[in-house]
JSON list of C-alpha atoms in Angstrom, two decimals:
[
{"chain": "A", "resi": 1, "resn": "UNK", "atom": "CA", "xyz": [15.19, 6.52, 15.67]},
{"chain": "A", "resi": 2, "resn": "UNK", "atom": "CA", "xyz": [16.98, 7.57, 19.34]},
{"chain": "A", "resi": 3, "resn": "UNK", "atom": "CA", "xyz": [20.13, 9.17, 19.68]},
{"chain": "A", "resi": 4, "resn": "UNK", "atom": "CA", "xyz": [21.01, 7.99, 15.64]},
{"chain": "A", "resi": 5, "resn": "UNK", "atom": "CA", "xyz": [19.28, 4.53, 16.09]},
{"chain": "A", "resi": 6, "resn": "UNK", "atom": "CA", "xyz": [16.88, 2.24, 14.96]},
{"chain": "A", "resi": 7, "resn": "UNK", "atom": "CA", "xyz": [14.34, 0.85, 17.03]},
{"chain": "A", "resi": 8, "resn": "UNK", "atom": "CA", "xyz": [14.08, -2.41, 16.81]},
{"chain": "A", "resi": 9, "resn": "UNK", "atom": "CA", "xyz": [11.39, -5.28, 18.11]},
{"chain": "A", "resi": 10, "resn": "UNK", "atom": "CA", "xyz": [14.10, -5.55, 21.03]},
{"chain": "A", "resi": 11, "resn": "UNK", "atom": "CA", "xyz": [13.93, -2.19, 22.14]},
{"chain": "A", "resi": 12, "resn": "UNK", "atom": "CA", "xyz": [10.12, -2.41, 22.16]},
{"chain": "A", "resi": 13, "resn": "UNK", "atom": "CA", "xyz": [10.02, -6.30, 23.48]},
{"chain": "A", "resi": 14, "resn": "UNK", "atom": "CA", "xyz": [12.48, -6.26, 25.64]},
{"chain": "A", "resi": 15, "resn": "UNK", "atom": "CA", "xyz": [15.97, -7.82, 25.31]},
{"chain": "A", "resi": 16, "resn": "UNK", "atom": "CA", "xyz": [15.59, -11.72, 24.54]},
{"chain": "A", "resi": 17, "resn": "UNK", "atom": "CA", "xyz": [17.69, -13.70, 25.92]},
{"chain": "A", "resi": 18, "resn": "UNK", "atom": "CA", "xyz": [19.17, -17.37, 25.25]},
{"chain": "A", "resi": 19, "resn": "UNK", "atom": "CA", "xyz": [18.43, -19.75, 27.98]},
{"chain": "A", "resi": 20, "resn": "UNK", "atom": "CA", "xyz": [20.81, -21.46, 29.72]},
{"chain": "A", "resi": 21, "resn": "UNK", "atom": "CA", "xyz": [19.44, -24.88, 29.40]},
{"chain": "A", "resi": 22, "resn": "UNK", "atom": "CA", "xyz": [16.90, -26.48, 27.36]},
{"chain": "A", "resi": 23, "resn": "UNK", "atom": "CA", "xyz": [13.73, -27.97, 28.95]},
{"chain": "A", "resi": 24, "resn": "UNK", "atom": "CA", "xyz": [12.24, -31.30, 27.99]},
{"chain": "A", "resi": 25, "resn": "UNK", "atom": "CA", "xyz": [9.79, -32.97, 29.91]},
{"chain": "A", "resi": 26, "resn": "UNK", "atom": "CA", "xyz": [10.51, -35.56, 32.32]},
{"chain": "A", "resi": 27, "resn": "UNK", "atom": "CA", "xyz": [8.84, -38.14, 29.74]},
{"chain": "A", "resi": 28, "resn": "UNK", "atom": "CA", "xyz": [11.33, -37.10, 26.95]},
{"chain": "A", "resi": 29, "resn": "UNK", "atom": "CA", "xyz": [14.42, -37.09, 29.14]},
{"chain": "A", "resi": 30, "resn": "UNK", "atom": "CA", "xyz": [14.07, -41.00, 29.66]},
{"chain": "A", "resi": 31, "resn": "UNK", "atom": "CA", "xyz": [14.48, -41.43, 25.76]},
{"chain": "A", "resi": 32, "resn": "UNK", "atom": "CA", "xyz": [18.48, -42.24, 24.89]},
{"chain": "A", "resi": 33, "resn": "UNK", "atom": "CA", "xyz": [19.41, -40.99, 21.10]},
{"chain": "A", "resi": 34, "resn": "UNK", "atom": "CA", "xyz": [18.01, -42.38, 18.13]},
{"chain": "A", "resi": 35, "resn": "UNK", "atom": "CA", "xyz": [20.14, -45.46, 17.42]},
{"chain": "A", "resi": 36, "resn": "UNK", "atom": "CA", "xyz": [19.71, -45.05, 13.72]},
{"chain": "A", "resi": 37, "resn": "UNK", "atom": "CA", "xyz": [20.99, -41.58, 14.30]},
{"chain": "A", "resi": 38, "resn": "UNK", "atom": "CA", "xyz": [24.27, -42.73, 16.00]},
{"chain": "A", "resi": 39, "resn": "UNK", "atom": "CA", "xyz": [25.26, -45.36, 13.95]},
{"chain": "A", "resi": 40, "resn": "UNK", "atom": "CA", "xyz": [24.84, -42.78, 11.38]},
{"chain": "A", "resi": 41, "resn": "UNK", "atom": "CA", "xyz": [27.21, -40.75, 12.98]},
{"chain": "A", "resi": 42, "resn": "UNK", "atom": "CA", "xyz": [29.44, -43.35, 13.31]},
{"chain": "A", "resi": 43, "resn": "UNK", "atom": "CA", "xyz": [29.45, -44.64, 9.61]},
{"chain": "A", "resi": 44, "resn": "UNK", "atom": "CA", "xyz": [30.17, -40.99, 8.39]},
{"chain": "A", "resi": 45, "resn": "UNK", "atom": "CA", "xyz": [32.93, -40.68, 11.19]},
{"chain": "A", "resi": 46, "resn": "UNK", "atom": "CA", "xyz": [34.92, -43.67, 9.65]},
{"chain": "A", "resi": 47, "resn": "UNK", "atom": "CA", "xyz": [33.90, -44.04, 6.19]},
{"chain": "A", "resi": 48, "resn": "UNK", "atom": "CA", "xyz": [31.90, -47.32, 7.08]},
{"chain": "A", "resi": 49, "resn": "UNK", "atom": "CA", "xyz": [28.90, -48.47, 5.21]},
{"chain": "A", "resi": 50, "resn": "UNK", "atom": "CA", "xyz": [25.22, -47.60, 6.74]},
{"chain": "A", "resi": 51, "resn": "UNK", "atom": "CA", "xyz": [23.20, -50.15, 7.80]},
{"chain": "A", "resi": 52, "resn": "UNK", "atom": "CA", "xyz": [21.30, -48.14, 9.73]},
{"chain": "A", "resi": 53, "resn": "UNK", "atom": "CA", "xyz": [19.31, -46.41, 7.50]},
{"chain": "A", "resi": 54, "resn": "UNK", "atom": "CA", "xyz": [18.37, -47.68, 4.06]},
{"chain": "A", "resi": 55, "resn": "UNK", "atom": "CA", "xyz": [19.62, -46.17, 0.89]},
{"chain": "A", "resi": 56, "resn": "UNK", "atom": "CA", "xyz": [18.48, -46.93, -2.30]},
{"chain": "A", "resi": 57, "resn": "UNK", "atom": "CA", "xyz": [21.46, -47.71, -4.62]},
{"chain": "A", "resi": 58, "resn": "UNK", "atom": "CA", "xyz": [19.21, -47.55, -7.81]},
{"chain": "A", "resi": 59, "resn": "UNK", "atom": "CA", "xyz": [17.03, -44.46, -8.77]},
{"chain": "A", "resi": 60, "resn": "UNK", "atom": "CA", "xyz": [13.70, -43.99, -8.79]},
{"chain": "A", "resi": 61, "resn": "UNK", "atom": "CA", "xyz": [11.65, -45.70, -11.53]},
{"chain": "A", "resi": 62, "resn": "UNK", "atom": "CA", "xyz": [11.47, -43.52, -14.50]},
{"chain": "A", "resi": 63, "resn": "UNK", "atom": "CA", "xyz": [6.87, -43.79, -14.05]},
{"chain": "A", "resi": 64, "resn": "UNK", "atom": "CA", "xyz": [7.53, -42.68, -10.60]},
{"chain": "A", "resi": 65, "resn": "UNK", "atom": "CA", "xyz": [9.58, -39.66, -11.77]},
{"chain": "A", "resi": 66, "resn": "UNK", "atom": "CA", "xyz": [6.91, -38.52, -14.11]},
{"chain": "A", "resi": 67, "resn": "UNK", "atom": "CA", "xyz": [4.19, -39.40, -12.10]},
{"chain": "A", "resi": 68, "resn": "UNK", "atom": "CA", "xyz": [5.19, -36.67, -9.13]},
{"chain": "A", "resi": 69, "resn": "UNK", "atom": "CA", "xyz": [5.97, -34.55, -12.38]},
{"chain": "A", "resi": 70, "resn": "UNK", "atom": "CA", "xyz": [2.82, -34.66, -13.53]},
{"chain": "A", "resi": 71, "resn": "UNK", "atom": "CA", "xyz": [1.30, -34.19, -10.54]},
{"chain": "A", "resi": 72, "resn": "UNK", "atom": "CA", "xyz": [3.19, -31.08, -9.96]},
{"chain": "A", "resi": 73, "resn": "UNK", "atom": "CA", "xyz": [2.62, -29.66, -13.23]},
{"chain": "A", "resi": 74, "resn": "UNK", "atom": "CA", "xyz": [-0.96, -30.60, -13.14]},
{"chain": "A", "resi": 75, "resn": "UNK", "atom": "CA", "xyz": [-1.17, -28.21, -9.91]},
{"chain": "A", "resi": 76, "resn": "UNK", "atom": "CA", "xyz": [-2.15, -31.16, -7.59]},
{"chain": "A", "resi": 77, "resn": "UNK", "atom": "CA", "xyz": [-0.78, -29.53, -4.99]},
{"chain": "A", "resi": 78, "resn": "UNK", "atom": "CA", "xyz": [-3.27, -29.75, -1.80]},
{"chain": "A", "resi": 79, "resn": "UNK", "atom": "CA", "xyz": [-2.41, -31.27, 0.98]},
{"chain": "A", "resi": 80, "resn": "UNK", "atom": "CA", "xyz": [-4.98, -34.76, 1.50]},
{"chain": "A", "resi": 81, "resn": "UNK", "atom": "CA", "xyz": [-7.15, -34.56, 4.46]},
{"chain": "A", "resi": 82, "resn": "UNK", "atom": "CA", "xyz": [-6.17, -36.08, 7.70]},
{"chain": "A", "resi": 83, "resn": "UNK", "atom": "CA", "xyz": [-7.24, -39.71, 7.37]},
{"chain": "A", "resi": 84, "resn": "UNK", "atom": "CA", "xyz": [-5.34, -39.93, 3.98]},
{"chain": "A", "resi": 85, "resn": "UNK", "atom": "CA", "xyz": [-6.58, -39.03, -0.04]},
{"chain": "A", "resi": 86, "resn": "UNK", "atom": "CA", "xyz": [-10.30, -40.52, -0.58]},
{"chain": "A", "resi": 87, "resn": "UNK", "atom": "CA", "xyz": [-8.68, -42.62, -3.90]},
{"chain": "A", "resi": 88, "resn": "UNK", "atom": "CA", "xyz": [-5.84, -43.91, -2.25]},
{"chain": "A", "resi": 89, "resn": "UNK", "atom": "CA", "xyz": [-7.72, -45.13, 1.11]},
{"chain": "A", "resi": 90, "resn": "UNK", "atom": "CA", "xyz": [-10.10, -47.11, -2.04]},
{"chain": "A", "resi": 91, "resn": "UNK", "atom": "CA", "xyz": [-7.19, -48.52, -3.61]},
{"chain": "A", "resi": 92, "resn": "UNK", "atom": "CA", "xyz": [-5.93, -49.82, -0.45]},
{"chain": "A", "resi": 93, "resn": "UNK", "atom": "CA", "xyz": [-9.62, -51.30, 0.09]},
{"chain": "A", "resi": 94, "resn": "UNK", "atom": "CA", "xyz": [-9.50, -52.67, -3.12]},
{"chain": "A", "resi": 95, "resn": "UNK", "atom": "CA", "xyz": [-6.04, -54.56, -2.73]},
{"chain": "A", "resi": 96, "resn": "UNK", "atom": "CA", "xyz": [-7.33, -55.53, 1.15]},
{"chain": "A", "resi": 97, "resn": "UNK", "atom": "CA", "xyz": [-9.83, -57.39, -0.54]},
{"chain": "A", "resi": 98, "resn": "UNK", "atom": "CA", "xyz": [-7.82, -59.02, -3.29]},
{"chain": "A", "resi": 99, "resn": "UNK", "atom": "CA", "xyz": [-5.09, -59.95, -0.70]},
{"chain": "A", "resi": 100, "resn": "UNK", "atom": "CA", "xyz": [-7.78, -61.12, 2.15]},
{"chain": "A", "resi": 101, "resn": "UNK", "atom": "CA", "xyz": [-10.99, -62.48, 0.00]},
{"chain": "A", "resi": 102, "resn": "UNK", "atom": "CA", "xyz": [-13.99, -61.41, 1.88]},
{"chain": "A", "resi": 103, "resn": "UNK", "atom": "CA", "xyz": [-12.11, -58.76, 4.37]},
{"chain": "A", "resi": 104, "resn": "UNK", "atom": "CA", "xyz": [-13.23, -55.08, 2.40]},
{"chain": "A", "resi": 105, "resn": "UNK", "atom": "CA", "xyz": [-12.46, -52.27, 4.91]},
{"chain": "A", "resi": 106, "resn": "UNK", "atom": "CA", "xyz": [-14.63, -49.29, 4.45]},
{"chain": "A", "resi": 107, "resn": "UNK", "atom": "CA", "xyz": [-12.11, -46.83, 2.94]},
{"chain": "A", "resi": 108, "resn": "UNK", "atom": "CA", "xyz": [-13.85, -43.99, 4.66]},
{"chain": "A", "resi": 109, "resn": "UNK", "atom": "CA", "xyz": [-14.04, -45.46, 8.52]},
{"chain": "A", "resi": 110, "resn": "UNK", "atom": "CA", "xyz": [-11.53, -48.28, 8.30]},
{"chain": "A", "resi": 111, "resn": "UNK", "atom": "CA", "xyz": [-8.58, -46.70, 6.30]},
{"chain": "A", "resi": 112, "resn": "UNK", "atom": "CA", "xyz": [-5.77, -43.99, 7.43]},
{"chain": "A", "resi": 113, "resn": "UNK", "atom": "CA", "xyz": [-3.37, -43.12, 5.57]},
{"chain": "A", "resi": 114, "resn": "UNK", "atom": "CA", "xyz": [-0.20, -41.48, 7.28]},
{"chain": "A", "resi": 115, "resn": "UNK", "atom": "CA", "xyz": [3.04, -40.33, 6.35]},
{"chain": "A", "resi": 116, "resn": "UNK", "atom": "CA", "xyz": [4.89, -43.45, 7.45]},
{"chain": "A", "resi": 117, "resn": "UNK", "atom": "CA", "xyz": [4.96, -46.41, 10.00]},
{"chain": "A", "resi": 118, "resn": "UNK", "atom": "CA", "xyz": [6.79, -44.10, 12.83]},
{"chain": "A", "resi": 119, "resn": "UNK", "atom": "CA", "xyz": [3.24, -41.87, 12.46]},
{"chain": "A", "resi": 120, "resn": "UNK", "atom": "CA", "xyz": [1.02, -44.56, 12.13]},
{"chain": "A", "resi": 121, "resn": "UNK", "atom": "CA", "xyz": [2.47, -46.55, 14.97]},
{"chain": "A", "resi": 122, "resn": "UNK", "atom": "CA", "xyz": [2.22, -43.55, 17.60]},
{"chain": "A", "resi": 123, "resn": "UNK", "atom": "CA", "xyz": [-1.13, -42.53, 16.11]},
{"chain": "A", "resi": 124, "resn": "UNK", "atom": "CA", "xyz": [-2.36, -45.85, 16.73]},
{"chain": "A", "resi": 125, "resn": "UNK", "atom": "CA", "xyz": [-1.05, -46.17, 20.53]},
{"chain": "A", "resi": 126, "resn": "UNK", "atom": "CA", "xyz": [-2.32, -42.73, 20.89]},
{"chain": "A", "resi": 127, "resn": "UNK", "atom": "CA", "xyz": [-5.97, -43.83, 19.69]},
{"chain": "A", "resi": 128, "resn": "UNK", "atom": "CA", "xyz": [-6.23, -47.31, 22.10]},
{"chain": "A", "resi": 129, "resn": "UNK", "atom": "CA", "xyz": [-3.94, -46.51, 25.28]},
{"chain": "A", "resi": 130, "resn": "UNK", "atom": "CA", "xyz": [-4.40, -44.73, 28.11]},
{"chain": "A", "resi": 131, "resn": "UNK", "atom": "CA", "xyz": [-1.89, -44.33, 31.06]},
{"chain": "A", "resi": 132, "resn": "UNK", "atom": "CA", "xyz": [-1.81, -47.43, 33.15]},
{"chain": "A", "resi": 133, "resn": "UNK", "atom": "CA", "xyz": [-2.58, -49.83, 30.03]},
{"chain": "A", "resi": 134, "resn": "UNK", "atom": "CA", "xyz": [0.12, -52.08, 29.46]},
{"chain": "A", "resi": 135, "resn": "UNK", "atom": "CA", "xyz": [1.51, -53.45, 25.66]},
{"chain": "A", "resi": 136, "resn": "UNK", "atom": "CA", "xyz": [3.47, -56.20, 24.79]},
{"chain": "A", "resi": 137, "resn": "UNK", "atom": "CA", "xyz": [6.75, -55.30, 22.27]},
{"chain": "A", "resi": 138, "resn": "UNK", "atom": "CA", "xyz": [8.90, -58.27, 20.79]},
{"chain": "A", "resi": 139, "resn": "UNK", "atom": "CA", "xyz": [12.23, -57.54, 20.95]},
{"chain": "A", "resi": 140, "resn": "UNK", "atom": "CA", "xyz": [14.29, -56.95, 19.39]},
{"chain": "A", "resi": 141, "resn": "UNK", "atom": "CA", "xyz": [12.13, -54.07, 18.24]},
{"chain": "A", "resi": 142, "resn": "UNK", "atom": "CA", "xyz": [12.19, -51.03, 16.13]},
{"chain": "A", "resi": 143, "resn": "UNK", "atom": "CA", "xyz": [13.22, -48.12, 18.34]},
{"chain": "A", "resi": 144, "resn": "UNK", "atom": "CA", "xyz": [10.03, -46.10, 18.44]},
{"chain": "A", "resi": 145, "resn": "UNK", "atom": "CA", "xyz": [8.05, -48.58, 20.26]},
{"chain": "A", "resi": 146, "resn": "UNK", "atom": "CA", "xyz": [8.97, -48.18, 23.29]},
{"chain": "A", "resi": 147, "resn": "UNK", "atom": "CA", "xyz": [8.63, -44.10, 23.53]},
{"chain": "A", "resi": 148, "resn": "UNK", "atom": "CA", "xyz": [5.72, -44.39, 21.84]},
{"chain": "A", "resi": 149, "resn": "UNK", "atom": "CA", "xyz": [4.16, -46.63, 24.44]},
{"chain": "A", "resi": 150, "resn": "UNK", "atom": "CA", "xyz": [5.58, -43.96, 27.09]},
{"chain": "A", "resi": 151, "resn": "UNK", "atom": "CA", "xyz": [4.50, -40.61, 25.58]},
{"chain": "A", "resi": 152, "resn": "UNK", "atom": "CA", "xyz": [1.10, -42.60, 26.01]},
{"chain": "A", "resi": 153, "resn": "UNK", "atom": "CA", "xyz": [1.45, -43.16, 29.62]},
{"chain": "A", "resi": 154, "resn": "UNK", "atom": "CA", "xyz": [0.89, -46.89, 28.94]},
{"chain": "A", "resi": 155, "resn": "UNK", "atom": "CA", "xyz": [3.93, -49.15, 30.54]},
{"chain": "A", "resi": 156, "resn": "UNK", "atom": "CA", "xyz": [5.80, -51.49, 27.69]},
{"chain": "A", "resi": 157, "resn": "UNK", "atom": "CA", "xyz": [5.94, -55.29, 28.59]},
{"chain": "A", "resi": 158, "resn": "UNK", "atom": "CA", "xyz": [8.91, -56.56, 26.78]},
{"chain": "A", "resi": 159, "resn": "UNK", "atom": "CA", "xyz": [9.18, -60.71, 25.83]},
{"chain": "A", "resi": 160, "resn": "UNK", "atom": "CA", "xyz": [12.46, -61.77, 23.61]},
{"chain": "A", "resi": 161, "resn": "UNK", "atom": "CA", "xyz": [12.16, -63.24, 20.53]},
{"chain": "A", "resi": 162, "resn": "UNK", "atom": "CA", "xyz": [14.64, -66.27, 19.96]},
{"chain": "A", "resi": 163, "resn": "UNK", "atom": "CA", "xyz": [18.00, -67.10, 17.47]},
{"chain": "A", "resi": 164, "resn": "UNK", "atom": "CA", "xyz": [18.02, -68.55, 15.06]},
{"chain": "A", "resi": 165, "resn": "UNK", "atom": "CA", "xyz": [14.72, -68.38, 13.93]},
{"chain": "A", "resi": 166, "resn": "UNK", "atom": "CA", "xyz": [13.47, -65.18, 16.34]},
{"chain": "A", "resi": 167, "resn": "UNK", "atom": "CA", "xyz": [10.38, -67.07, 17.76]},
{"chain": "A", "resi": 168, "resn": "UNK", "atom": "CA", "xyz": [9.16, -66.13, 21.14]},
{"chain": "A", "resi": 169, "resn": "UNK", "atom": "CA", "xyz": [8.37, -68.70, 24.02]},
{"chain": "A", "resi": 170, "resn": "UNK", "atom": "CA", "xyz": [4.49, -68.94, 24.63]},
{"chain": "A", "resi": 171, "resn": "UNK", "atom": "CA", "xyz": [5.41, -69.38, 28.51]},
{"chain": "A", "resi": 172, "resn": "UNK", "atom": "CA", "xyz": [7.19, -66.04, 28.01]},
{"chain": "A", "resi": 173, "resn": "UNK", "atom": "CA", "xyz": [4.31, -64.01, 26.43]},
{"chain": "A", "resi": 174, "resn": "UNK", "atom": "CA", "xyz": [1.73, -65.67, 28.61]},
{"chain": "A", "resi": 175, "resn": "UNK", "atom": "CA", "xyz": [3.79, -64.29, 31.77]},
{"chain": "A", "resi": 176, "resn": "UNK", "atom": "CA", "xyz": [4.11, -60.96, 30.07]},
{"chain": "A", "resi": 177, "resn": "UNK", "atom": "CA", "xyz": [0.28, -60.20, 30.13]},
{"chain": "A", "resi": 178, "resn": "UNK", "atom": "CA", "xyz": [-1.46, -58.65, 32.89]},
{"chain": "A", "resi": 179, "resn": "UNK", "atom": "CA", "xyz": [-4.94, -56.97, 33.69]},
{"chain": "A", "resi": 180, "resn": "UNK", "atom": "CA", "xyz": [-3.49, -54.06, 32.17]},
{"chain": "A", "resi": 181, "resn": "UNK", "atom": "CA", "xyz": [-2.37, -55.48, 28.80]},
{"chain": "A", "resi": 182, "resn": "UNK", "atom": "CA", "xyz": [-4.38, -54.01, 26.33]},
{"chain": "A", "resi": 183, "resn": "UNK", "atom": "CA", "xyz": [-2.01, -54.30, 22.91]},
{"chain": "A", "resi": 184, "resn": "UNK", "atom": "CA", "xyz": [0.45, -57.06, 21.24]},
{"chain": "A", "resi": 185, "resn": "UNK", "atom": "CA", "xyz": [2.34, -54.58, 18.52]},
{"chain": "A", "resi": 186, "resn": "UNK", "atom": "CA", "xyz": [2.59, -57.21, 16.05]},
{"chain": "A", "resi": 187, "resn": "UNK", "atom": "CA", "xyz": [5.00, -56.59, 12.58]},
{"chain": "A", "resi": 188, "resn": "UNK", "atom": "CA", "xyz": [5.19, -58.86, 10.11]},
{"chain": "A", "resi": 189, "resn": "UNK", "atom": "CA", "xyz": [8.12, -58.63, 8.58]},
{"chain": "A", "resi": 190, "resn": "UNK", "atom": "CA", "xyz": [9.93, -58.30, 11.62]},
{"chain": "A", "resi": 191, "resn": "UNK", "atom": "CA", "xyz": [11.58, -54.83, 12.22]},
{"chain": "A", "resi": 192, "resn": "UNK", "atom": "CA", "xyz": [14.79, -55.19, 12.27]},
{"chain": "A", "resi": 193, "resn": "UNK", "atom": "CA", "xyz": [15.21, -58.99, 11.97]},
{"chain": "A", "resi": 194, "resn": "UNK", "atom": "CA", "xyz": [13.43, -59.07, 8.94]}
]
């Protein structure tokens, strides 16, 4: 204590004090809002319904329930290693293989397991791309692809896909590669024509 005072980190740290403006890097400053995120806004703001996001209008199945509730009260409660939980990866092997006869991935080199598509799909662009590669994105796209490709370095090469039926012109594509393209991101079902 001073003078009737406690001493606080403050007093020993120095005074901290708010900054004026945030930073972001020059990368993150080319990035508009999320549109989910404002359409969200704007749904709330007049009472409309959300079609950005998806909402389940059912609940959860009752084995899902007391699956995670087993889980929990079985004290299975580690986080999974980085490339995804060993029995998981083989039961996505296993399905691969039933799905594709004759394609079995090696669960162990040739499986990750992340916590969504957003992860997987920067992951992935992080693991191939380097700055200066190029990638081709349909669009419309799902609004990640693009800053992904950026926070890479790598330059998106965007080619339309067409009403009514969202094909893309082979002439169109074909112009869209370079030297540089190294990627086609390539989602099947569409995201967000479906």
């Amino acid at each position: 204590m001073t003078e009737g005072r406690v001493i606080g980190p403050a007093d020993r740290l120095g005074a901290v004090v708010a900054p004026t403006s945030l930073r972001v890097s020059r990368k993150a400053a080319t990035f508009t809002e999320s549109v989910i995120r404002d359409m969200t806004r704007l749904a709330n703001l007049h009472g409309a319904i959300n079609l950005a996001q998806g909402f389940p209008d059912f609940p959860a199945p009752t084995e899902l329930k007391q699956a995670a509730a087993d889980a929990l009260f079985g004290d299975v409660n580690q986080y999974a290693i980085t490339w995804g939980a060993r029995d998981l990866r083989q039961a996505i092997a296993a399905k691969t293989e039933r799905f594709y006869p004759g394609w079995r991935p090696d669960p162990d080199t040739e499986i990750t397991v992340t916590c969504g598509a957003t992860e997987g799909m920067i992951a992935a662009m992080l693991g191939i791309l380097d700055p200066g590669d190029e990638l081709i994105v349909f669009e419309p796209f799902y609004e990640n692809y693009g800053p992904d490709a950026i926070l890479t370095g790598a330059t998106p090469r965007y080619v339309a896909l067409h009403e009514p039926d969202w094909s893309f012109d082979p002439d169109e594509l074909r112009a869209a590669v370079t030297p540089r393209t190294l990627s086609i991101v390539v989602n099947s079902p569409h995201n967000p024509t479906g």
